[in-house]
Coordinates of C-alpha atoms and ligand atoms in Angstrom, one line a residue:
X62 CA 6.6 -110.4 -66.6
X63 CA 3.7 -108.4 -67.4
X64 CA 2.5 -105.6 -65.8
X65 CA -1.0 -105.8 -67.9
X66 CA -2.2 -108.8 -66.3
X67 CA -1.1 -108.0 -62.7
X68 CA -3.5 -104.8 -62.8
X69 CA -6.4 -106.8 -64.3
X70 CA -6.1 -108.8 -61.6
X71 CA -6.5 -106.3 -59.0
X72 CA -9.0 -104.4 -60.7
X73 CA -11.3 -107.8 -60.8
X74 CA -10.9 -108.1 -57.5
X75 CA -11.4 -104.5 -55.6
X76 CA -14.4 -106.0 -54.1
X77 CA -12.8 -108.8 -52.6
X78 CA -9.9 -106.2 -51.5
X79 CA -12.4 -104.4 -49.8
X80 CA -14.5 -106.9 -47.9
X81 CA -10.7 -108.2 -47.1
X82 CA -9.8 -105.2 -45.3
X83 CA -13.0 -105.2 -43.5
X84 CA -12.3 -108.5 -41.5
X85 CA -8.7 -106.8 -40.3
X86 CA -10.1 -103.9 -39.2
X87 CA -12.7 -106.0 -37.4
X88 CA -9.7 -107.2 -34.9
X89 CA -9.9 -104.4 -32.0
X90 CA -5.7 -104.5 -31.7
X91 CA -5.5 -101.5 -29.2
X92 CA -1.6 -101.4 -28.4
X93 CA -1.8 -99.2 -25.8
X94 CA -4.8 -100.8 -23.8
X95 CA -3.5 -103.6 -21.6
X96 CA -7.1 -105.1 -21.9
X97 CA -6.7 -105.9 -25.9
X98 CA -3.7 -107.5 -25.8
X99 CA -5.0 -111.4 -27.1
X100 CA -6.7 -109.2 -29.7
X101 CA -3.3 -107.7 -31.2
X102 CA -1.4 -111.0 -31.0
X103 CA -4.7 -112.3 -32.9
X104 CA -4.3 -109.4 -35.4
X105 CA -0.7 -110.5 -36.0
X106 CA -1.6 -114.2 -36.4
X107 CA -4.2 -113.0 -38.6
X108 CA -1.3 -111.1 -40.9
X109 CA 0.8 -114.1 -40.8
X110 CA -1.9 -116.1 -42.3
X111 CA -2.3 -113.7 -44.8
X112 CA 1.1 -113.6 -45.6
X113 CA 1.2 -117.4 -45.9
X114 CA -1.9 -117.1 -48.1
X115 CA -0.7 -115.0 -50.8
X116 CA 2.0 -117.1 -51.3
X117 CA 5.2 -115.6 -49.4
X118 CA 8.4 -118.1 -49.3
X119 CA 8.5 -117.2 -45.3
X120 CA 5.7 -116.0 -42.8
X121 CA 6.5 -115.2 -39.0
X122 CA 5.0 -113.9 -35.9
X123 CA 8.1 -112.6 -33.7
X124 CA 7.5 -112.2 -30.0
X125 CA 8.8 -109.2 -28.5
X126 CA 8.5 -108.4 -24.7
X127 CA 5.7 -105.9 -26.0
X128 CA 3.5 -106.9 -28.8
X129 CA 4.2 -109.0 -31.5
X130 CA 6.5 -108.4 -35.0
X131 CA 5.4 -110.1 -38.1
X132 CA 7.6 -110.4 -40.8
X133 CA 7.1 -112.3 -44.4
X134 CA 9.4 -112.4 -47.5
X135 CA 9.2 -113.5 -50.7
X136 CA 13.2 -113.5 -52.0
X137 CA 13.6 -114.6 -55.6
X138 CA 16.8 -113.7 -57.1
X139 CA 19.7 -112.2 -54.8
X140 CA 20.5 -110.0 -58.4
X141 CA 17.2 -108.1 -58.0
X142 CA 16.8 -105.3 -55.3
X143 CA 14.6 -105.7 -52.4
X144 CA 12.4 -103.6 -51.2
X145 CA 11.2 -103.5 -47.5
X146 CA 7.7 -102.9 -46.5
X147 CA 6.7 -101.7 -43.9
X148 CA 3.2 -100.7 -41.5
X149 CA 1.9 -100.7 -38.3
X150 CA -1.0 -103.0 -37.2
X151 CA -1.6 -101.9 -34.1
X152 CA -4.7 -98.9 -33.5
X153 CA -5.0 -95.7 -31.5
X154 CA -7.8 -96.1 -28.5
X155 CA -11.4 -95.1 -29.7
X156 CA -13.1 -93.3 -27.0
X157 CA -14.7 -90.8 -26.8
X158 CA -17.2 -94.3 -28.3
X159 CA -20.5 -92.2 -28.7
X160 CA -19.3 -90.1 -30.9
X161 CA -18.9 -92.8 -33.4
X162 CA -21.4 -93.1 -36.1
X163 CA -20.7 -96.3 -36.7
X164 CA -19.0 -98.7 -34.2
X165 CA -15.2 -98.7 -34.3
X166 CA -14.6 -102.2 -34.9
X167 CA -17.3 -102.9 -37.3
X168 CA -16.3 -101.1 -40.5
X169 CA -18.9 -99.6 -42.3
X170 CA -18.8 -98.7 -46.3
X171 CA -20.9 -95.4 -47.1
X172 CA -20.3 -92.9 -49.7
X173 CA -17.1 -94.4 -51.1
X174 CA -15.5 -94.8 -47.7
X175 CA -14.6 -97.4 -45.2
X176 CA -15.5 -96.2 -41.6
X177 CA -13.8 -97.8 -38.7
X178 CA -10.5 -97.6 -36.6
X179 CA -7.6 -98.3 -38.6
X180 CA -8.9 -97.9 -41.9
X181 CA -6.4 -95.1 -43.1
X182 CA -4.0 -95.6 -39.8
X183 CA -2.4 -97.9 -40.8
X184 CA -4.5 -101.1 -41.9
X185 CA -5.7 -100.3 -45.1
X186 CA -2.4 -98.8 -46.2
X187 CA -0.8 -102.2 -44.9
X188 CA -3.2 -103.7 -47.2
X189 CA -2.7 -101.7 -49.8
X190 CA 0.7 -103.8 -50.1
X191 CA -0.9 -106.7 -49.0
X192 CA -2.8 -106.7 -51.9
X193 CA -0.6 -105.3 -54.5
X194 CA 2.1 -108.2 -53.8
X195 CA -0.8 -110.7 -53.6
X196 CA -1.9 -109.0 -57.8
X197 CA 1.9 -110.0 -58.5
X198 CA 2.1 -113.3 -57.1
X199 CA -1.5 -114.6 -58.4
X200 CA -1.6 -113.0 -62.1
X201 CA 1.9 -113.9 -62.3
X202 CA 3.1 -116.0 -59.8
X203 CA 6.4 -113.7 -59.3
X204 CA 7.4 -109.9 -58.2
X205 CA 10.1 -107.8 -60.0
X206 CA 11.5 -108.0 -57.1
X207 CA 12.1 -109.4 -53.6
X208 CA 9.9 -108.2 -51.5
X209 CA 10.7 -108.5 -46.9
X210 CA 7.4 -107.2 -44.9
X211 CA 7.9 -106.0 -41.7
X212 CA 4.2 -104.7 -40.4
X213 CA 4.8 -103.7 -36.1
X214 CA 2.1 -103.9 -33.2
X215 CA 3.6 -101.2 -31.2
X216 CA 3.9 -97.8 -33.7
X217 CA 1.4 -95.9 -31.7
X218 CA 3.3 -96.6 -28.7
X219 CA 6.6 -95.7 -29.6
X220 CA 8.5 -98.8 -31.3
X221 CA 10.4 -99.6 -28.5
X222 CA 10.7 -103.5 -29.4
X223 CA 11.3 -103.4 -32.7
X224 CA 14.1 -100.4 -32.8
X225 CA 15.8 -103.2 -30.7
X226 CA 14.9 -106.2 -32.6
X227 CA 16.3 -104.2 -36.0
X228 CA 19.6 -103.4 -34.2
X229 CA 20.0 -107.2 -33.6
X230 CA 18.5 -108.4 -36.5
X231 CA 20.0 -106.3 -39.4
X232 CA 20.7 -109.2 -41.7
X233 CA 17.2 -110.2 -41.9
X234 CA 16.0 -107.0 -43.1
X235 CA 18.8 -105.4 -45.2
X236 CA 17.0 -104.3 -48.2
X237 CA 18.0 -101.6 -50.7
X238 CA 15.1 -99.3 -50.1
X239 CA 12.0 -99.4 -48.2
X240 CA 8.9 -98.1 -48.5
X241 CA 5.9 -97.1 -45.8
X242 CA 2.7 -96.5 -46.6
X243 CA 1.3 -94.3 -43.4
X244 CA 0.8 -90.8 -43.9
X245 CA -1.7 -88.5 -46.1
X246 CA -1.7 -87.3 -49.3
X247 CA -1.9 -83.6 -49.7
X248 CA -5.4 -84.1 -51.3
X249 CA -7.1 -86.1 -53.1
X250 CA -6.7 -86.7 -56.8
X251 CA -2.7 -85.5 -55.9
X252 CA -0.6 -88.3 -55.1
X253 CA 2.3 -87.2 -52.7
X254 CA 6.0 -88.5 -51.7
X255 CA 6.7 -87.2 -48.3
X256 CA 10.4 -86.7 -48.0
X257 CA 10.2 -85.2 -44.5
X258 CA 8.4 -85.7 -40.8
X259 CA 8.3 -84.5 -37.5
X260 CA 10.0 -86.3 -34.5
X261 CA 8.8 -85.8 -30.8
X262 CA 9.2 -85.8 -27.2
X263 CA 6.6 -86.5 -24.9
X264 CA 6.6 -85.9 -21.3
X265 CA 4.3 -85.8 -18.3
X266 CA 4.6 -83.0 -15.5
X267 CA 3.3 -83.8 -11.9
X268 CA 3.0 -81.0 -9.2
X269 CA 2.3 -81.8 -5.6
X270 CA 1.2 -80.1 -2.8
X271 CA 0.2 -81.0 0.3
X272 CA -0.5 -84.6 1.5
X273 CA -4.2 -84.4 0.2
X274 CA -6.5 -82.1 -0.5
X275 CA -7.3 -79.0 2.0
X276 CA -10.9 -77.2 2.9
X277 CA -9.8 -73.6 0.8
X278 CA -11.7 -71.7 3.8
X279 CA -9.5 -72.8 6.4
X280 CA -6.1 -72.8 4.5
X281 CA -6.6 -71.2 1.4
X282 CA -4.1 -68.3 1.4
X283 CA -1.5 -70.2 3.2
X284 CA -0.4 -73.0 0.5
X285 CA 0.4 -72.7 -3.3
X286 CA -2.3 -74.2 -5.4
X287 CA -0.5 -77.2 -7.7
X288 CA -3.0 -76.2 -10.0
X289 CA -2.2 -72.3 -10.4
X290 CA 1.8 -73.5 -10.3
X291 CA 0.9 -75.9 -13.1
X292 CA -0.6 -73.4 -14.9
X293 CA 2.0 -70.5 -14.8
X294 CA 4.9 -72.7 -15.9
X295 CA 3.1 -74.2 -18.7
X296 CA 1.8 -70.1 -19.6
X297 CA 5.5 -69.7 -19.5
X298 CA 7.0 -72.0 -22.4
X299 CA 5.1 -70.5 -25.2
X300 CA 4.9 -66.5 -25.8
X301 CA 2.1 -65.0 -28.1
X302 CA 4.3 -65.1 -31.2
X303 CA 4.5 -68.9 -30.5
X304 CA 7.9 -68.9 -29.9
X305 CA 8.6 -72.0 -27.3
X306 CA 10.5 -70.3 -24.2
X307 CA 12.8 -73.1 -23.5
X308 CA 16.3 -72.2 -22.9
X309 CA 18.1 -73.8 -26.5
X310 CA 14.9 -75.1 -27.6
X311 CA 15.6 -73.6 -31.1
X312 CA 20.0 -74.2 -30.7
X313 CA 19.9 -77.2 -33.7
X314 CA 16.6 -76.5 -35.4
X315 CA 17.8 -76.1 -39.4
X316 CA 15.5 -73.4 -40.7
X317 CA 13.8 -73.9 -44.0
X318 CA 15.7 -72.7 -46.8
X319 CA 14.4 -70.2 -49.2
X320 CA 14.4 -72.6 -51.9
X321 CA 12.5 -75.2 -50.2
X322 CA 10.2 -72.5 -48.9
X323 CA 9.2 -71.6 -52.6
X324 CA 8.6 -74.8 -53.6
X325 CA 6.2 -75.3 -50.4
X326 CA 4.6 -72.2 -51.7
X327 CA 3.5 -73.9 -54.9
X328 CA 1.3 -76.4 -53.3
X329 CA -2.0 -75.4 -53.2
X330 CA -3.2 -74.5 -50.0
X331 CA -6.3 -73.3 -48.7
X332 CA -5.8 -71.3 -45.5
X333 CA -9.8 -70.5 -45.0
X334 CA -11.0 -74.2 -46.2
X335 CA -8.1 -75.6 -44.1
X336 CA -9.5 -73.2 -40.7
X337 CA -13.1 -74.3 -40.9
X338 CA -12.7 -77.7 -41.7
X339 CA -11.1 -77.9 -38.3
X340 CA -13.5 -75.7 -37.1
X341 CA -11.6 -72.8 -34.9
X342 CA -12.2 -68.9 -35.1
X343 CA -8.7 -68.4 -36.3
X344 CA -5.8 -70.5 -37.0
X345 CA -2.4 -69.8 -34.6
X346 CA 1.2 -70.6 -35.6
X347 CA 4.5 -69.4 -35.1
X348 CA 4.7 -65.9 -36.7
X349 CA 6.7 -65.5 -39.7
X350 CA 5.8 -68.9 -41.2
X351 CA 3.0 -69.9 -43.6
X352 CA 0.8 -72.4 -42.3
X353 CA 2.2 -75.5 -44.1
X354 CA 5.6 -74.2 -42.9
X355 CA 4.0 -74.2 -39.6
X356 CA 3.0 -77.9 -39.4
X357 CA 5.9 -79.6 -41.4
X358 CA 8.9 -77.5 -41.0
X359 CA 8.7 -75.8 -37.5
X360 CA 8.9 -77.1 -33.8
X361 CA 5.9 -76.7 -31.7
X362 CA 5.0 -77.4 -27.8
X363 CA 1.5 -78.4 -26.8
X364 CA -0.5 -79.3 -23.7
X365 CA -2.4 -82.5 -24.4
X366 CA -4.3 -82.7 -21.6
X367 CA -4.6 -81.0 -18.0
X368 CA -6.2 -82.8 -14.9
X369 CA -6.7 -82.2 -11.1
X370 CA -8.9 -81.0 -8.1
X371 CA -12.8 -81.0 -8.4
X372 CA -14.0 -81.2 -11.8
X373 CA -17.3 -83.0 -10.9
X374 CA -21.2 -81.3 -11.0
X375 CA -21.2 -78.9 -8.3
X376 CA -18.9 -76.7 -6.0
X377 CA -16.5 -78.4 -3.9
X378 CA -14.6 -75.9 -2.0
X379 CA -10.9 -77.9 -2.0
X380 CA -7.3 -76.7 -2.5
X381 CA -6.4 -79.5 -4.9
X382 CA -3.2 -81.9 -3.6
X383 CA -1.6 -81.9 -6.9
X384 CA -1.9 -81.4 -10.7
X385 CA -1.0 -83.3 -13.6
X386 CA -0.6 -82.0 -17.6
X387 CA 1.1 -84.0 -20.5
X388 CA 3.3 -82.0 -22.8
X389 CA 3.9 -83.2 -26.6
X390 CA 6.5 -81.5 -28.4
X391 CA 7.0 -82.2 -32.5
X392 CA 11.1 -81.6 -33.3
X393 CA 12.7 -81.2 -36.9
X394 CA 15.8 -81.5 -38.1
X395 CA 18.2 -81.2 -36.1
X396 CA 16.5 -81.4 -32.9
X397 CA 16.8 -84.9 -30.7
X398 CA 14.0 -85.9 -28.7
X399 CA 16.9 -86.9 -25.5
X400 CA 18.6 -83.4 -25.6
X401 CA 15.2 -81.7 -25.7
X402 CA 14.1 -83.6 -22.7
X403 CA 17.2 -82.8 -20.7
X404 CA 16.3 -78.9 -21.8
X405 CA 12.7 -79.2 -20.6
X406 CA 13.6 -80.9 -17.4
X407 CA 15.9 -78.0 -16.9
X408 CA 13.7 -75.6 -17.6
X409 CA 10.2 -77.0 -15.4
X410 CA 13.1 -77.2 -12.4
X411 CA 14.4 -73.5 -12.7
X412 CA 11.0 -72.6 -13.2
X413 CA 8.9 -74.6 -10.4
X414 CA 8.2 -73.1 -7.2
X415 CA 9.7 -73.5 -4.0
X416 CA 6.1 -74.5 -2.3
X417 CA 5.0 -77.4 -4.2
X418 CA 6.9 -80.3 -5.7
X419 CA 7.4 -81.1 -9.5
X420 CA 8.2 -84.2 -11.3
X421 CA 8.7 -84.7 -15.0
X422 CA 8.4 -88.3 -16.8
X423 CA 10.0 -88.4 -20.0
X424 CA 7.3 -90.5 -22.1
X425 CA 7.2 -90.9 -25.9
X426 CA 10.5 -90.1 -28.1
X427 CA 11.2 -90.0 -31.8
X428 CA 13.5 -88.2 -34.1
X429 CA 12.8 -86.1 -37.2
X430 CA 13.1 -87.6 -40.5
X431 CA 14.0 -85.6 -43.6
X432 CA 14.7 -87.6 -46.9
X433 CA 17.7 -87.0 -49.7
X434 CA 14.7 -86.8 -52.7
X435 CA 18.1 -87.2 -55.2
X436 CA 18.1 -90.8 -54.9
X437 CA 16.6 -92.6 -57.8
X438 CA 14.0 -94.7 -55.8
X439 CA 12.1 -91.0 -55.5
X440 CA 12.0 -90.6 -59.3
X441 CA 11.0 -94.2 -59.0
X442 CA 7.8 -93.7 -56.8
X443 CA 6.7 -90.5 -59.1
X444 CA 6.6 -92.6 -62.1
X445 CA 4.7 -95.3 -60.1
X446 CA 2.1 -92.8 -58.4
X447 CA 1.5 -90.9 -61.9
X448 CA 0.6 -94.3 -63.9
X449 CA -1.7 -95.6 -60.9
X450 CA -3.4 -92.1 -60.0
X451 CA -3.5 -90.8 -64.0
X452 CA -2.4 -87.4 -62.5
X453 CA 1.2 -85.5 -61.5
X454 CA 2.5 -86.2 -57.7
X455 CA 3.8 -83.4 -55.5
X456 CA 6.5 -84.1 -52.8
X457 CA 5.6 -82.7 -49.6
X458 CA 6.6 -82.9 -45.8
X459 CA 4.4 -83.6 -42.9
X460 CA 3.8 -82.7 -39.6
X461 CA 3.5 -86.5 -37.6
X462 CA 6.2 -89.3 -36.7
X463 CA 6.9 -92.7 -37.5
X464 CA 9.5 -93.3 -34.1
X465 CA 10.7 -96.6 -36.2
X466 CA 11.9 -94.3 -39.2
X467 CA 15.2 -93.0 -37.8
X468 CA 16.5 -96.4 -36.6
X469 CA 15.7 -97.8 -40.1
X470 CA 17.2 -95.6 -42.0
X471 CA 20.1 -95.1 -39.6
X472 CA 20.7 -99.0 -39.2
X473 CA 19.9 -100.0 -42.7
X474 CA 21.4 -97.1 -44.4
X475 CA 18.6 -97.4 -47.0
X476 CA 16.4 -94.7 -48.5
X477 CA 13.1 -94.6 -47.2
X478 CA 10.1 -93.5 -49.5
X479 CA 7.1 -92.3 -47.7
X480 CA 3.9 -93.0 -50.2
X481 CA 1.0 -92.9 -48.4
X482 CA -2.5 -93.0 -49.5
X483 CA -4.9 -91.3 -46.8
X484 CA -5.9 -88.0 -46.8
X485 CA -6.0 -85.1 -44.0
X486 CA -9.5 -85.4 -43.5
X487 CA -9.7 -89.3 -42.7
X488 CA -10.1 -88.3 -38.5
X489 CA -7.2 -90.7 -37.6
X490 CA -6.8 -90.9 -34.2
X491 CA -10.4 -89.2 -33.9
X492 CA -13.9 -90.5 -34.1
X493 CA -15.0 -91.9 -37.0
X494 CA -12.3 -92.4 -39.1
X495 CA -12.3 -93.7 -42.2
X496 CA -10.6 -94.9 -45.9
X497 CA -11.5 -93.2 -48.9
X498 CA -12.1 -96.4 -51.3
X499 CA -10.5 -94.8 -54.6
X500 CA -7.6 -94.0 -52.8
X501 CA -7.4 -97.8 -51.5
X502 CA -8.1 -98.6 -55.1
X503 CA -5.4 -96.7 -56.6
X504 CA -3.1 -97.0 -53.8
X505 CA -3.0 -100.5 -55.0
X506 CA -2.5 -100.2 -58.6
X507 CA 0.3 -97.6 -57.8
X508 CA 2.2 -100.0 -55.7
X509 CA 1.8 -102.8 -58.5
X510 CA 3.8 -100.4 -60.5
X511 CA 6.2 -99.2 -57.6
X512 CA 7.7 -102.9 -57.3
X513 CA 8.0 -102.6 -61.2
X514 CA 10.0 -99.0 -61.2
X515 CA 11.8 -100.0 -58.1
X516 CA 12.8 -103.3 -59.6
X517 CA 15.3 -101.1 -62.5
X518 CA 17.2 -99.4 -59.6
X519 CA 20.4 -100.9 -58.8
X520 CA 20.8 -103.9 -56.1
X521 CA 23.5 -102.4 -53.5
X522 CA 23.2 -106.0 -51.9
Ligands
LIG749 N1 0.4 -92.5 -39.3 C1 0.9 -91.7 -38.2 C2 2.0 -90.8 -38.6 C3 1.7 -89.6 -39.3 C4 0.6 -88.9 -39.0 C5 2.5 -89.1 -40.3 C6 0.3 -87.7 -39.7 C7 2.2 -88.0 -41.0 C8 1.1 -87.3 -40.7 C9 1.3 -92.6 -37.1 O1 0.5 -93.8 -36.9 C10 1.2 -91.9 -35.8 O2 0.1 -91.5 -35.4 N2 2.3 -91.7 -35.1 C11 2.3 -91.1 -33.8 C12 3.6 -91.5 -33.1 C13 3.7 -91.3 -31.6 C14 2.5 -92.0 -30.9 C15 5.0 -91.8 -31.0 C16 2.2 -89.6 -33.8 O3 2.7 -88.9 -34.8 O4 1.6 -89.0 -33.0
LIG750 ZN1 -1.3 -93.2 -35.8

């Protein structure tokens, strides 16, 4: 087996890699728009003929009562360890559309970058292993290891289908350690290993008034507006320090310890670079915390959106009927995202007044992850990173969730390494997203020698 030939390979055939990556992200597979549907089960058909392509023993697309699994292996010698992969094929909605440079679903290369949704979240990352086995299995028609790919059409919604389907299927992914590719570097030119993420509870409040809406001349003054009531409980969960008001909201959260706090402190870290390139006057965080401390380490509550009464050109002169908001909170270690929702239900109820009604609708949940960075697959995946990026990595946490995480680690009882290759600045989720080409590039040499370093750690199977 030779390492050598396995990165000529890929290195001859970046090109094709790219134009490759290009015809996935070309497949509009919207989980969470009822509309795309055919077009994520084509996405995973698409995968499975990849899969089958690049020369994996086994190649499935498993229905699930949401969107399609699919899985692939290649298994070789039980005396090896396997590693699972895992990724998400499913993308986040792209309005608002004309704010897109280019359109979403037509990928675009300028400047050394791929534009188009899914590019960094999580396609080109899935391909990134796509690719890497596919260097292994052409230049020398084996892996150092067996390889099981598990790549979901239902992370941005929350996982739902295949939590279950990995609590009834254990056999068919037990693995000795997996490995996701779907969060950012800290920058570029620093590969990262992120050994700890945010979970999350998601909610959606409802406040209702009278049966519809009211002329504000005749009865304003003699109703609550849902909109006002909305407004003061939400002013009410979060104080200026940016403490979040919720009675025991902070009873399991471990606080970071001073050892970990110095080694945060190393990175480097650009408070002023970080503040414009998102573009506000001045950052806010909980006081007493640094900023990266802030995002990765720290709980936070925030109002994702707000809606109700006239919002239209014009006056309308109305007493709104109701009013809606949807509440994200991020949760670390310890928090869980069912305890926190029985907390906030509590609290909206003790706070909601007596004249209009209020609903909450537990949404999105996902618990926090944070890794043991002692076990040797993390000395493993530094070795790897440094030989394909030419430069140190740093470990880091991050502020996002991967809802699958917990139940894979939980259920497998496997260490998870978190190597991702996108960068903060990629606009997931946003307009205009986009793949930085080198880190696609290296991403994929790095993983050619992470199946190589992973292969020398001990099979538990
Ligand atoms: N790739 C992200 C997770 C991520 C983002 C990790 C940023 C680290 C930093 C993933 O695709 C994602 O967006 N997850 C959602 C989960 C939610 C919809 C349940 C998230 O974090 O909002
Ligand atoms: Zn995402």
């Amino acid at each position: 087996m030779n390492t050598g030939t396995v990165l000529e390979y890929a290195n001859n055939n970046l090109n094709h890699f790219i134009d490759e990556l290009k015809e996935f992200v070309r497949i509009p597979s919207i989980s969470s728009s009822a509309h795309h549907r055919h077009e994520v089960k084509r996405c995973a058909v698409f995968l499975r003929d990849r899969m089958n392509e690049m020369g994996l023993t086994r190649a499935e697309v498993i229905e699930t009562p949401g969107h399609p699994i699919v899985y692939g292996e290649w298994l070789n010698d039980p005396r090896k360890p396997t590693v699972l992969l895992y990724g998400h094929y499913d993308v986040q909605p792209v309005d608002p559309l004309d704010m897109w440079e280019t359109p979403p679903f037509e990928p675009d290369v300028r400047d050394g970058r791929m534009y188009g949704r899914g590019t960094v979240d999580d396609k080109g990352q899935v391909y990134v292993h796509f690719k890497a086995v596919q260097s292994w299995l052409n230049a020398e028609k084996t892996l150092p290891l067996n390889v099981k790919f598990i790549i979901e059409g239902e992370e941005e919604i929350g996982s739902e289908n295949l939590s279950s389907f990995l609590k009834n299927h254990r056999e068919l992914l037990k693995a000795d350690v997996a490995v996701i590719s779907d969060t950012p570097m800290h920058k570029k030119g620093m590969p990262s290993i992120c050994y700890g993420l945010r979970g999350m509870a998601y909610f959606q409040i409802d406040v209702r008034g009278s049966k519809q809406d009211l002329h504000s001349g005749s009865f304003g003054g003699a109703t609550k507006n849902p909109i006002q009531a909305l407004s003061e409980m939400l002013n009410d969960m979060k104080d200026e320090k940016g403490r979040i008001l919720i009675r025991g909201f902070y009873d399991d959260v471990v606080d970071v310890a001073p050892d970990e706090r110095e080694a945060l402190a190393t990175l480097p870290f650009d408070e002023e670079a970080y503040r414009k390139e998102i573009g506000v006057p001045r950052l806010f965080g909980e006081t007493g915390y640094t900023v990266l401390e802030n995002i990765w380490c720290r709980p936070t509550l925030d109002v994702c959106g707000i809606w109700g009464g006239f919002t239209e050109e014009g006056v309308k002169t109305i007493i709104p009927a109701s009013a809606h908001a949807k509440v994200s909170m991020r949760l670390v270690p310890d928090q869980d995202p069912e305890k926190i929702g029985d907390l906030f239900e509590a609290h909206v109820a003790s706070m909601a007044p007596p004249e209009v009604e209020v609903s909450v609708t537990r949404m999105h949940g996902g618990m926090p992850f944070l890794a043991d960075t002692a076990h040797p697959a993390f000395e493993a995946a530094r070795k790897a990173l440094e030989k394909g990026f030419g430069a140190p990595s740093v470990f880091i946490r991050e502020g996002g969730s991967i809802p699958f995480l917990d139940t894979l680690v939980k259920e497998l009882r496997i260490p998870c390494l978190l190597v991702g290759f996108g960068l903060p600045e990629e606009n997931a989720h946003a307009p205009n997203e986009w793949l930085d080409l080198e880190n696609y590039d290296k991403g994929i040499l790095s993983s050619i020698h992470l199946y190589e370093e992973l292969s020398k750690i001990t099979s538990r199977q």
